[in-house]
Amino acid sequence: ICYLFLFSISFFNLANAQSPKLPALVTNAFNTKYPTAQNVQWNTQAYEYKVSFNADGEKYEAKFIGNGNWKLTQLEIAASAMPQAVSNALAKSDFSSWSIRSAYVLFSPGMITQYRIIITKGNGNKSLLFSQDGKLLKDDFTL
């Protein structure tokens, strides 16, 4: 019986460790920023909280930090919806022969809008980050 009790406690602790509780500051900030969000799914990454959700007929991903501060939101868009400056910059870059797999518009605090483009060539993938005016900011961007 003692072993069964210890096993039950260990299993309970393991189950709780695998589903960390979200800080109220984070969930309150999310609910305030996105009050119409549906199909909300959270993922914890160290001290950041990534959330996937639907709103206004679109699928979004957002990141918040532990104190509730919003870090960024991304929305998948068609490659044709990218600004001309971004499309032109990609066409003139070292990655012009790569294929676009997906494109996203990123919104960050301070009204900053950037574009993330996932490109592929052979077995290789890259995640590029462009400013709104077409400047390549990073060629190894991770969300």
mmCIF file of C-alpha atoms in Angstrom:
data_model
loop_
_atom_site.group_PDB
_atom_site.id
_atom_site.type_symbol
_atom_site.label_atom_id
_atom_site.label_comp_id
_atom_site.label_asym_id
_atom_site.label_seq_id
_atom_site.Cartn_x
_atom_site.Cartn_y
_atom_site.Cartn_z
ATOM 1 C CA ILE A 1 0.000 0.000 0.000
ATOM 2 C CA CYS A 2 2.886 2.342 0.771
ATOM 3 C CA TYR A 3 4.321 1.832 -2.715
ATOM 4 C CA LEU A 4 0.942 2.469 -4.310
ATOM 5 C CA PHE A 5 0.588 5.697 -2.316
ATOM 6 C CA LEU A 6 4.079 6.888 -3.330
ATOM 7 C CA PHE A 7 3.403 5.982 -6.970
ATOM 8 C CA SER A 8 0.128 7.939 -6.869
ATOM 9 C CA ILE A 9 1.876 11.013 -5.463
ATOM 10 C CA SER A 10 4.688 10.760 -8.036
ATOM 11 C CA PHE A 11 2.231 10.377 -10.894
ATOM 12 C CA PHE A 12 0.146 13.327 -9.646
ATOM 13 C CA ASN A 13 3.247 15.551 -9.402
ATOM 14 C CA LEU A 14 4.447 14.487 -12.854
ATOM 15 C CA ALA A 15 1.049 15.206 -14.398
ATOM 16 C CA ASN A 16 0.970 18.660 -12.823
ATOM 17 C CA ALA A 17 4.537 19.436 -13.966
ATOM 18 C CA GLN A 18 3.591 18.728 -17.579
ATOM 19 C CA SER A 19 0.752 21.251 -17.663
ATOM 20 C CA PRO A 20 2.095 24.434 -16.099
ATOM 21 C CA LYS A 21 -0.386 26.976 -14.831
ATOM 22 C CA LEU A 22 -0.561 30.208 -16.796
ATOM 23 C CA PRO A 23 0.071 33.395 -14.815
ATOM 24 C CA ALA A 24 -3.074 35.485 -14.366
ATOM 25 C CA LEU A 25 -1.143 38.517 -15.660
ATOM 26 C CA VAL A 26 -0.640 36.703 -18.976
ATOM 27 C CA THR A 27 -4.189 35.435 -19.401
ATOM 28 C CA ASN A 28 -5.669 38.793 -18.359
ATOM 29 C CA ALA A 29 -3.437 40.655 -20.840
ATOM 30 C CA PHE A 30 -4.397 38.227 -23.606
ATOM 31 C CA ASN A 31 -8.138 38.468 -22.854
ATOM 32 C CA THR A 32 -7.932 42.273 -22.820
ATOM 33 C CA LYS A 33 -6.003 42.449 -26.107
ATOM 34 C CA TYR A 34 -8.030 39.758 -27.897
ATOM 35 C CA PRO A 35 -11.517 39.652 -26.323
ATOM 36 C CA THR A 36 -13.057 37.833 -29.331
ATOM 37 C CA ALA A 37 -10.424 35.061 -29.479
ATOM 38 C CA GLN A 38 -11.679 31.530 -30.036
ATOM 39 C CA ASN A 39 -10.001 28.100 -30.114
ATOM 40 C CA VAL A 40 -7.293 29.357 -27.761
ATOM 41 C CA GLN A 41 -4.324 27.019 -27.233
ATOM 42 C CA TRP A 42 -1.408 27.909 -24.958
ATOM 43 C CA ASN A 43 2.190 26.687 -25.098
ATOM 44 C CA THR A 44 4.804 27.577 -22.492
ATOM 45 C CA GLN A 45 8.354 28.327 -23.662
ATOM 46 C CA ALA A 46 10.615 29.149 -20.686
ATOM 47 C CA TYR A 47 9.310 32.521 -19.441
ATOM 48 C CA GLU A 48 7.309 33.201 -22.592
ATOM 49 C CA TYR A 49 3.792 32.102 -23.353
ATOM 50 C CA LYS A 50 2.807 31.407 -26.945
ATOM 51 C CA VAL A 51 -0.875 31.312 -27.781
ATOM 52 C CA SER A 52 -2.594 30.206 -30.995
ATOM 53 C CA PHE A 53 -6.124 31.432 -31.569
ATOM 54 C CA ASN A 54 -8.737 32.462 -34.096
ATOM 55 C CA ALA A 55 -10.238 35.941 -34.308
ATOM 56 C CA ASP A 56 -12.138 37.747 -37.042
ATOM 57 C CA GLY A 57 -11.955 34.658 -39.271
ATOM 58 C CA GLU A 58 -8.133 34.576 -39.144
ATOM 59 C CA LYS A 59 -5.603 32.354 -37.357
ATOM 60 C CA TYR A 60 -3.097 34.144 -35.138
ATOM 61 C CA GLU A 61 -0.167 33.334 -32.895
ATOM 62 C CA ALA A 62 0.925 35.703 -30.155
ATOM 63 C CA LYS A 63 3.612 35.785 -27.477
ATOM 64 C CA PHE A 64 3.433 37.236 -24.004
ATOM 65 C CA ILE A 65 6.075 37.320 -21.302
ATOM 66 C CA GLY A 66 5.481 36.276 -17.704
ATOM 67 C CA ASN A 67 4.621 39.762 -16.450
ATOM 68 C CA GLY A 68 1.754 39.963 -18.964
ATOM 69 C CA ASN A 69 3.520 42.202 -21.484
ATOM 70 C CA TRP A 70 2.600 41.449 -25.075
ATOM 71 C CA LYS A 71 5.665 40.673 -27.199
ATOM 72 C CA LEU A 72 4.265 40.110 -30.714
ATOM 73 C CA THR A 73 1.473 38.684 -32.840
ATOM 74 C CA GLN A 74 1.754 36.995 -36.214
ATOM 75 C CA LEU A 75 -0.901 36.498 -38.854
ATOM 76 C CA GLU A 76 -0.383 34.235 -41.866
ATOM 77 C CA ILE A 77 -0.950 36.029 -45.161
ATOM 78 C CA ALA A 78 -0.688 35.152 -48.838
ATOM 79 C CA ALA A 79 2.731 35.910 -50.314
ATOM 80 C CA SER A 80 0.953 38.207 -52.781
ATOM 81 C CA ALA A 81 -0.288 40.303 -49.837
ATOM 82 C CA MET A 82 3.234 41.335 -48.817
ATOM 83 C CA PRO A 83 4.167 44.948 -49.503
ATOM 84 C CA GLN A 84 5.900 45.513 -52.831
ATOM 85 C CA ALA A 85 9.054 46.685 -51.016
ATOM 86 C CA VAL A 86 9.311 43.316 -49.220
ATOM 87 C CA SER A 87 8.652 41.317 -52.401
ATOM 88 C CA ASN A 88 11.255 43.355 -54.297
ATOM 89 C CA ALA A 89 13.835 42.957 -51.526
ATOM 90 C CA LEU A 90 13.349 39.184 -51.487
ATOM 91 C CA ALA A 91 13.653 39.050 -55.284
ATOM 92 C CA LYS A 92 16.974 40.960 -55.111
ATOM 93 C CA SER A 93 18.379 39.021 -52.133
ATOM 94 C CA ASP A 94 20.670 35.990 -51.952
ATOM 95 C CA PHE A 95 17.484 33.972 -51.424
ATOM 96 C CA SER A 96 15.797 34.932 -54.698
ATOM 97 C CA SER A 97 15.980 31.357 -56.023
ATOM 98 C CA TRP A 98 14.292 29.935 -52.912
ATOM 99 C CA SER A 99 10.556 29.152 -52.858
ATOM 100 C CA ILE A 100 8.178 30.872 -50.461
ATOM 101 C CA ARG A 101 6.517 28.323 -48.205
ATOM 102 C CA SER A 102 4.559 30.801 -46.075
ATOM 103 C CA ALA A 103 4.386 34.485 -45.221
ATOM 104 C CA TYR A 104 3.313 36.315 -42.081
ATOM 105 C CA VAL A 105 2.772 39.855 -40.957
ATOM 106 C CA LEU A 106 4.124 40.498 -37.443
ATOM 107 C CA PHE A 107 2.747 43.147 -35.124
ATOM 108 C CA SER A 108 4.866 44.309 -32.180
ATOM 109 C CA PRO A 109 4.531 46.936 -29.444
ATOM 110 C CA GLY A 110 5.197 50.459 -30.661
ATOM 111 C CA MET A 111 3.116 49.933 -33.820
ATOM 112 C CA ILE A 112 5.986 48.028 -35.477
ATOM 113 C CA THR A 113 4.946 45.919 -38.450
ATOM 114 C CA GLN A 114 7.366 43.416 -39.966
ATOM 115 C CA TYR A 115 7.134 40.493 -42.351
ATOM 116 C CA ARG A 116 8.291 36.934 -41.746
ATOM 117 C CA ILE A 117 8.825 34.763 -44.794
ATOM 118 C CA ILE A 118 9.547 31.038 -44.575
ATOM 119 C CA ILE A 119 11.474 29.954 -47.643
ATOM 120 C CA THR A 120 12.691 26.576 -48.792
ATOM 121 C CA LYS A 121 15.254 25.192 -51.221
ATOM 122 C CA GLY A 122 15.926 21.465 -51.428
ATOM 123 C CA ASN A 123 16.021 20.228 -47.846
ATOM 124 C CA GLY A 124 16.839 23.665 -46.460
ATOM 125 C CA ASN A 125 14.475 26.090 -44.768
ATOM 126 C CA LYS A 126 15.020 29.680 -43.686
ATOM 127 C CA SER A 127 12.912 32.135 -41.777
ATOM 128 C CA LEU A 128 13.538 35.681 -42.976
ATOM 129 C CA LEU A 129 12.464 38.843 -41.198
ATOM 130 C CA PHE A 130 11.904 42.015 -43.230
ATOM 131 C CA SER A 131 11.006 45.532 -42.191
ATOM 132 C CA GLN A 132 7.945 47.101 -43.770
ATOM 133 C CA ASP A 133 10.181 49.044 -46.170
ATOM 134 C CA GLY A 134 11.934 45.877 -47.411
ATOM 135 C CA LYS A 135 15.126 45.779 -45.337
ATOM 136 C CA LEU A 136 16.247 42.230 -44.447
ATOM 137 C CA LEU A 137 16.573 42.318 -40.644
ATOM 138 C CA LYS A 138 17.368 38.637 -39.925
ATOM 139 C CA ASP A 139 17.880 35.514 -41.996
ATOM 140 C CA ASP A 140 17.442 33.092 -39.102
ATOM 141 C CA PHE A 141 14.408 34.467 -37.296
ATOM 142 C CA THR A 142 12.529 32.220 -34.885
ATOM 143 C CA LEU A 143 9.180 33.015 -33.365
#
